[in-house]
């Protein structure tokens, strides 16, 4: 029948249109709270229960991002007992090699006395305007030293070139934004340490 697809399409549009108002009415009548500008409203609109068409009132409202959301990477550091920042990166350069648009630059630290390389970056730079958020650097890093961030609010009037100081974030921040990944990595780390200890005892 001619026009069948057209009628079907219009039906979908009408259902969306109807659901938009019906959802607003049920929230209003059911007194579930505010559908906009409230944590309950955001939780509802970002869930599978959301119906119809709605907008997010950004920047006042922000939809929570899933754990695997990827934005510009950051460098993980562990805090020492005296508050020192022990960066995990050994400046091995693997991330810079695998980065498809080649937007990572690393300068390795050298021992001032001997001139020999020290496994830590003196400088670490990522051009965030070129980074395509692919996650290869985090995927290939053998030391869990570089991770993909959730912070997507980095727009500025200048070039977004992030230096080492800007890139460094504590391990606790990583655990907060990626709890499942963090738990998995810590479990693997503990298992490896136990196996090493058992081997040493044998
Ligand atoms: S972030 Fe990881 S892969 Fe990149 S240089 Fe540091 S240790 Fe190597
Ligand atoms: S996320 Fe991809 S593009 Fe961005 S720095 Fe890492 S490897 Fe390069």
mmCIF file of C-alpha atoms and ligand atoms in Angstrom:
data_model
loop_
_atom_site.group_PDB
_atom_site.id
_atom_site.type_symbol
_atom_site.label_atom_id
_atom_site.label_comp_id
_atom_site.label_asym_id
_atom_site.label_seq_id
_atom_site.Cartn_x
_atom_site.Cartn_y
_atom_site.Cartn_z
ATOM 1 C CA UNK A 1 0.000 0.000 0.000
ATOM 2 C CA UNK A 2 1.357 3.425 -0.962
ATOM 3 C CA UNK A 3 2.008 5.699 2.015
ATOM 4 C CA UNK A 4 2.229 2.873 4.571
ATOM 5 C CA UNK A 5 5.737 3.925 5.639
ATOM 6 C CA UNK A 6 4.623 7.532 5.874
ATOM 7 C CA UNK A 7 1.731 6.644 8.184
ATOM 8 C CA UNK A 8 4.029 4.475 10.301
ATOM 9 C CA UNK A 9 6.531 7.331 10.604
ATOM 10 C CA UNK A 10 3.840 9.802 11.558
ATOM 11 C CA UNK A 11 2.607 7.309 14.163
ATOM 12 C CA UNK A 12 6.078 7.162 15.758
ATOM 13 C CA UNK A 13 6.243 10.967 15.766
ATOM 14 C CA UNK A 14 2.817 11.198 17.357
ATOM 15 C CA UNK A 15 3.701 8.644 20.083
ATOM 16 C CA UNK A 16 6.875 10.592 20.906
ATOM 17 C CA UNK A 17 4.880 13.818 21.004
ATOM 18 C CA UNK A 18 2.216 12.259 23.251
ATOM 19 C CA UNK A 19 4.779 10.617 25.561
ATOM 20 C CA UNK A 20 6.573 13.934 26.024
ATOM 21 C CA UNK A 21 3.493 15.548 27.581
ATOM 22 C CA UNK A 22 2.283 12.370 29.296
ATOM 23 C CA UNK A 23 5.612 11.974 31.069
ATOM 24 C CA UNK A 24 5.474 15.617 32.254
ATOM 25 C CA UNK A 25 1.866 15.151 33.458
ATOM 26 C CA UNK A 26 2.619 11.947 35.394
ATOM 27 C CA UNK A 27 5.536 13.667 37.133
ATOM 28 C CA UNK A 28 3.362 16.647 37.996
ATOM 29 C CA UNK A 29 0.316 14.622 39.144
ATOM 30 C CA UNK A 30 2.393 11.925 40.864
ATOM 31 C CA UNK A 31 4.331 14.634 42.730
ATOM 32 C CA UNK A 32 7.582 12.768 42.137
ATOM 33 C CA UNK A 33 9.497 16.003 42.494
ATOM 34 C CA UNK A 34 10.859 18.255 39.802
ATOM 35 C CA UNK A 35 11.535 16.618 36.465
ATOM 36 C CA UNK A 36 14.055 19.357 35.664
ATOM 37 C CA UNK A 37 16.783 20.823 37.851
ATOM 38 C CA UNK A 38 16.706 17.916 40.285
ATOM 39 C CA UNK A 39 18.869 14.783 40.787
ATOM 40 C CA UNK A 40 15.707 12.599 40.614
ATOM 41 C CA UNK A 41 14.754 14.199 37.308
ATOM 42 C CA UNK A 42 18.225 13.627 35.842
ATOM 43 C CA UNK A 43 18.225 10.006 37.052
ATOM 44 C CA UNK A 44 14.841 9.488 35.381
ATOM 45 C CA UNK A 45 15.724 11.203 32.110
ATOM 46 C CA UNK A 46 18.985 9.284 31.771
ATOM 47 C CA UNK A 47 17.320 5.936 32.506
ATOM 48 C CA UNK A 48 15.508 3.471 30.255
ATOM 49 C CA UNK A 49 12.236 4.719 31.770
ATOM 50 C CA UNK A 50 12.557 8.078 30.033
ATOM 51 C CA UNK A 51 9.760 8.707 27.546
ATOM 52 C CA UNK A 52 9.208 11.272 24.834
ATOM 53 C CA UNK A 53 11.479 14.158 24.023
ATOM 54 C CA UNK A 54 13.261 16.171 26.657
ATOM 55 C CA UNK A 55 16.206 18.465 26.953
ATOM 56 C CA UNK A 56 19.002 18.668 29.476
ATOM 57 C CA UNK A 57 19.314 22.156 30.908
ATOM 58 C CA UNK A 58 23.097 22.300 30.489
ATOM 59 C CA UNK A 59 25.192 23.637 32.218
ATOM 60 C CA UNK A 60 22.865 23.727 35.247
ATOM 61 C CA UNK A 61 22.095 20.048 34.651
ATOM 62 C CA UNK A 62 24.509 17.382 33.477
ATOM 63 C CA UNK A 63 23.704 13.806 32.616
ATOM 64 C CA UNK A 64 25.934 11.347 34.489
ATOM 65 C CA UNK A 65 28.412 9.678 32.161
ATOM 66 C CA UNK A 66 28.921 5.894 32.110
ATOM 67 C CA UNK A 67 32.106 4.450 33.608
ATOM 68 C CA UNK A 68 33.613 3.696 30.198
ATOM 69 C CA UNK A 69 33.091 7.272 28.954
ATOM 70 C CA UNK A 70 36.385 8.560 27.548
ATOM 71 C CA UNK A 71 37.718 12.077 27.377
ATOM 72 C CA UNK A 72 41.244 13.485 27.400
ATOM 73 C CA UNK A 73 43.617 11.217 29.378
ATOM 74 C CA UNK A 74 45.230 12.041 32.700
ATOM 75 C CA UNK A 75 48.299 10.751 34.523
ATOM 76 C CA UNK A 76 47.751 8.790 37.725
ATOM 77 C CA UNK A 77 49.845 9.512 40.794
ATOM 78 C CA UNK A 78 49.866 7.747 44.161
ATOM 79 C CA UNK A 79 50.116 9.858 47.267
ATOM 80 C CA UNK A 80 53.047 9.061 49.547
ATOM 81 C CA UNK A 81 52.931 9.200 53.365
ATOM 82 C CA UNK A 82 54.326 12.758 53.328
ATOM 83 C CA UNK A 83 51.933 13.925 50.629
ATOM 84 C CA UNK A 84 54.428 13.419 47.786
ATOM 85 C CA UNK A 85 53.023 12.694 44.358
ATOM 86 C CA UNK A 86 54.466 9.428 43.070
ATOM 87 C CA UNK A 87 53.624 9.403 39.389
ATOM 88 C CA UNK A 88 53.181 5.906 37.968
ATOM 89 C CA UNK A 89 54.487 6.833 34.529
ATOM 90 C CA UNK A 90 57.966 5.535 33.739
ATOM 91 C CA UNK A 91 58.219 7.557 30.517
ATOM 92 C CA UNK A 92 58.543 4.331 28.523
ATOM 93 C CA UNK A 93 56.965 6.098 25.559
ATOM 94 C CA UNK A 94 54.557 3.318 24.532
ATOM 95 C CA UNK A 95 51.509 5.604 24.729
ATOM 96 C CA UNK A 96 53.196 8.191 22.505
ATOM 97 C CA UNK A 97 54.049 5.475 19.962
ATOM 98 C CA UNK A 98 50.518 4.053 19.763
ATOM 99 C CA UNK A 99 48.700 7.409 19.781
ATOM 100 C CA UNK A 100 47.080 7.603 16.323
ATOM 101 C CA UNK A 101 47.207 11.420 15.879
ATOM 102 C CA UNK A 102 50.608 11.622 17.659
ATOM 103 C CA UNK A 103 49.533 14.196 20.220
ATOM 104 C CA UNK A 104 51.631 12.967 23.175
ATOM 105 C CA UNK A 105 55.124 14.328 23.834
ATOM 106 C CA UNK A 106 57.325 12.974 26.619
ATOM 107 C CA UNK A 107 60.723 14.102 27.904
ATOM 108 C CA UNK A 108 62.378 11.525 30.138
ATOM 109 C CA UNK A 109 64.130 12.603 33.347
ATOM 110 C CA UNK A 110 67.923 12.288 33.415
ATOM 111 C CA UNK A 111 70.104 11.849 36.449
ATOM 112 C CA UNK A 112 71.928 15.195 36.718
ATOM 113 C CA UNK A 113 75.097 13.518 38.003
ATOM 114 C CA UNK A 114 75.420 10.607 35.607
ATOM 115 C CA UNK A 115 73.178 11.701 32.754
ATOM 116 C CA UNK A 116 71.563 8.274 32.829
ATOM 117 C CA UNK A 117 67.817 8.051 32.189
ATOM 118 C CA UNK A 118 65.487 7.943 35.213
ATOM 119 C CA UNK A 119 62.136 6.133 34.760
ATOM 120 C CA UNK A 120 59.932 9.200 35.259
ATOM 121 C CA UNK A 121 58.788 11.942 32.893
ATOM 122 C CA UNK A 122 60.418 15.361 33.212
ATOM 123 C CA UNK A 123 57.732 16.666 30.878
ATOM 124 C CA UNK A 124 54.557 15.063 29.617
ATOM 125 C CA UNK A 125 52.330 16.948 27.213
ATOM 126 C CA UNK A 126 49.069 16.098 25.486
ATOM 127 C CA UNK A 127 47.523 18.339 22.874
ATOM 128 C CA UNK A 128 43.896 17.929 23.932
ATOM 129 C CA UNK A 129 42.671 19.702 20.792
ATOM 130 C CA UNK A 130 44.182 16.918 18.680
ATOM 131 C CA UNK A 131 43.414 13.991 21.016
ATOM 132 C CA UNK A 132 40.572 11.934 19.560
ATOM 133 C CA UNK A 133 39.768 10.226 22.889
ATOM 134 C CA UNK A 134 40.383 6.783 21.431
ATOM 135 C CA UNK A 135 41.812 5.394 24.699
ATOM 136 C CA UNK A 136 44.739 3.575 23.021
ATOM 137 C CA UNK A 137 47.248 5.218 25.385
ATOM 138 C CA UNK A 138 45.383 3.914 28.457
ATOM 139 C CA UNK A 139 44.866 0.528 26.832
ATOM 140 C CA UNK A 140 48.552 -0.013 26.014
ATOM 141 C CA UNK A 141 50.176 1.513 29.122
ATOM 142 C CA UNK A 142 51.855 -1.376 30.985
ATOM 143 C CA UNK A 143 51.828 0.511 34.308
ATOM 144 C CA UNK A 144 48.200 1.699 34.585
ATOM 145 C CA UNK A 145 49.714 5.162 34.585
ATOM 146 C CA UNK A 146 47.465 6.915 32.085
ATOM 147 C CA UNK A 147 43.674 6.755 32.209
ATOM 148 C CA UNK A 148 40.805 8.277 30.292
ATOM 149 C CA UNK A 149 39.091 11.138 32.092
ATOM 150 C CA UNK A 150 35.391 11.924 32.487
ATOM 151 C CA UNK A 151 35.913 15.697 32.580
ATOM 152 C CA UNK A 152 34.668 16.998 29.245
ATOM 153 C CA UNK A 153 34.406 20.670 30.214
ATOM 154 C CA UNK A 154 37.756 21.860 28.898
ATOM 155 C CA UNK A 155 36.741 24.389 26.259
ATOM 156 C CA UNK A 156 38.732 27.600 26.368
ATOM 157 C CA UNK A 157 39.689 30.507 24.148
ATOM 158 C CA UNK A 158 43.244 29.203 23.929
ATOM 159 C CA UNK A 159 44.760 25.962 22.623
ATOM 160 C CA UNK A 160 44.194 23.101 25.062
ATOM 161 C CA UNK A 161 47.730 21.861 25.494
ATOM 162 C CA UNK A 162 47.942 20.017 28.810
ATOM 163 C CA UNK A 163 51.297 19.829 30.562
ATOM 164 C CA UNK A 164 52.361 17.346 33.239
ATOM 165 C CA UNK A 165 51.013 19.411 36.132
ATOM 166 C CA UNK A 166 47.628 19.731 34.442
ATOM 167 C CA UNK A 167 47.521 16.031 33.593
ATOM 168 C CA UNK A 168 48.356 14.661 37.045
ATOM 169 C CA UNK A 169 45.427 13.376 39.117
ATOM 170 C CA UNK A 170 45.406 11.186 42.244
ATOM 171 C CA UNK A 171 44.640 7.478 42.238
ATOM 172 C CA UNK A 172 41.601 8.222 44.449
ATOM 173 C CA UNK A 173 40.125 10.277 41.587
ATOM 174 C CA UNK A 174 40.577 7.340 39.212
ATOM 175 C CA UNK A 175 38.913 5.015 41.764
ATOM 176 C CA UNK A 176 36.003 7.444 42.030
ATOM 177 C CA UNK A 177 35.272 7.802 38.318
ATOM 178 C CA UNK A 178 36.042 4.196 37.296
ATOM 179 C CA UNK A 179 35.293 2.048 40.369
ATOM 180 C CA UNK A 180 34.879 -1.265 38.510
ATOM 181 C CA UNK A 181 38.073 -0.862 36.499
ATOM 182 C CA UNK A 182 39.966 0.222 39.597
ATOM 183 C CA UNK A 183 38.731 -2.780 41.622
ATOM 184 C CA UNK A 184 39.671 -5.172 38.794
ATOM 185 C CA UNK A 185 43.164 -3.731 38.479
ATOM 186 C CA UNK A 186 43.764 -3.731 42.237
ATOM 187 C CA UNK A 187 42.634 -7.383 42.457
ATOM 188 C CA UNK A 188 45.038 -8.331 39.636
ATOM 189 C CA UNK A 189 47.830 -6.383 41.348
ATOM 190 C CA UNK A 190 47.181 -8.169 44.683
ATOM 191 C CA UNK A 191 47.106 -11.555 42.945
ATOM 192 C CA UNK A 192 50.419 -10.840 41.222
ATOM 193 C CA UNK A 193 52.008 -9.726 44.499
ATOM 194 C CA UNK A 194 50.747 -12.867 46.282
ATOM 195 C CA UNK A 195 52.110 -15.103 43.514
ATOM 196 C CA UNK A 196 55.479 -13.321 43.715
ATOM 197 C CA UNK A 197 55.568 -13.713 47.516
ATOM 198 C CA UNK A 198 54.674 -17.413 47.252
ATOM 199 C CA UNK A 199 57.462 -17.932 44.696
ATOM 200 C CA UNK A 200 59.967 -16.181 46.957
ATOM 201 C CA UNK A 201 58.946 -18.383 49.926
ATOM 202 C CA UNK A 202 59.246 -21.608 47.924
HETATM 203 S S1 LIG B 1 51.825 6.753 30.490
HETATM 204 FE FE1 LIG B 1 52.287 4.572 30.502
HETATM 205 S S2 LIG B 1 52.750 4.065 28.360
HETATM 206 FE FE2 LIG B 1 52.850 6.309 28.561
HETATM 207 S S3 LIG B 1 55.000 6.721 28.934
HETATM 208 FE FE3 LIG B 1 53.988 6.578 30.922
HETATM 209 S S4 LIG B 1 54.253 4.444 31.561
HETATM 210 FE FE4 LIG B 1 54.692 4.528 29.358
HETATM 211 S S1 LIG B 2 43.193 9.005 23.756
HETATM 212 FE FE1 LIG B 2 44.015 8.352 21.754
HETATM 213 S S2 LIG B 2 44.379 10.263 20.690
HETATM 214 FE FE2 LIG B 2 44.142 10.810 22.854
HETATM 215 S S3 LIG B 2 46.209 10.823 23.670
HETATM 216 FE FE3 LIG B 2 45.391 8.765 24.006
HETATM 217 S S4 LIG B 2 46.049 7.567 22.210
HETATM 218 FE FE4 LIG B 2 46.285 9.732 21.703
#
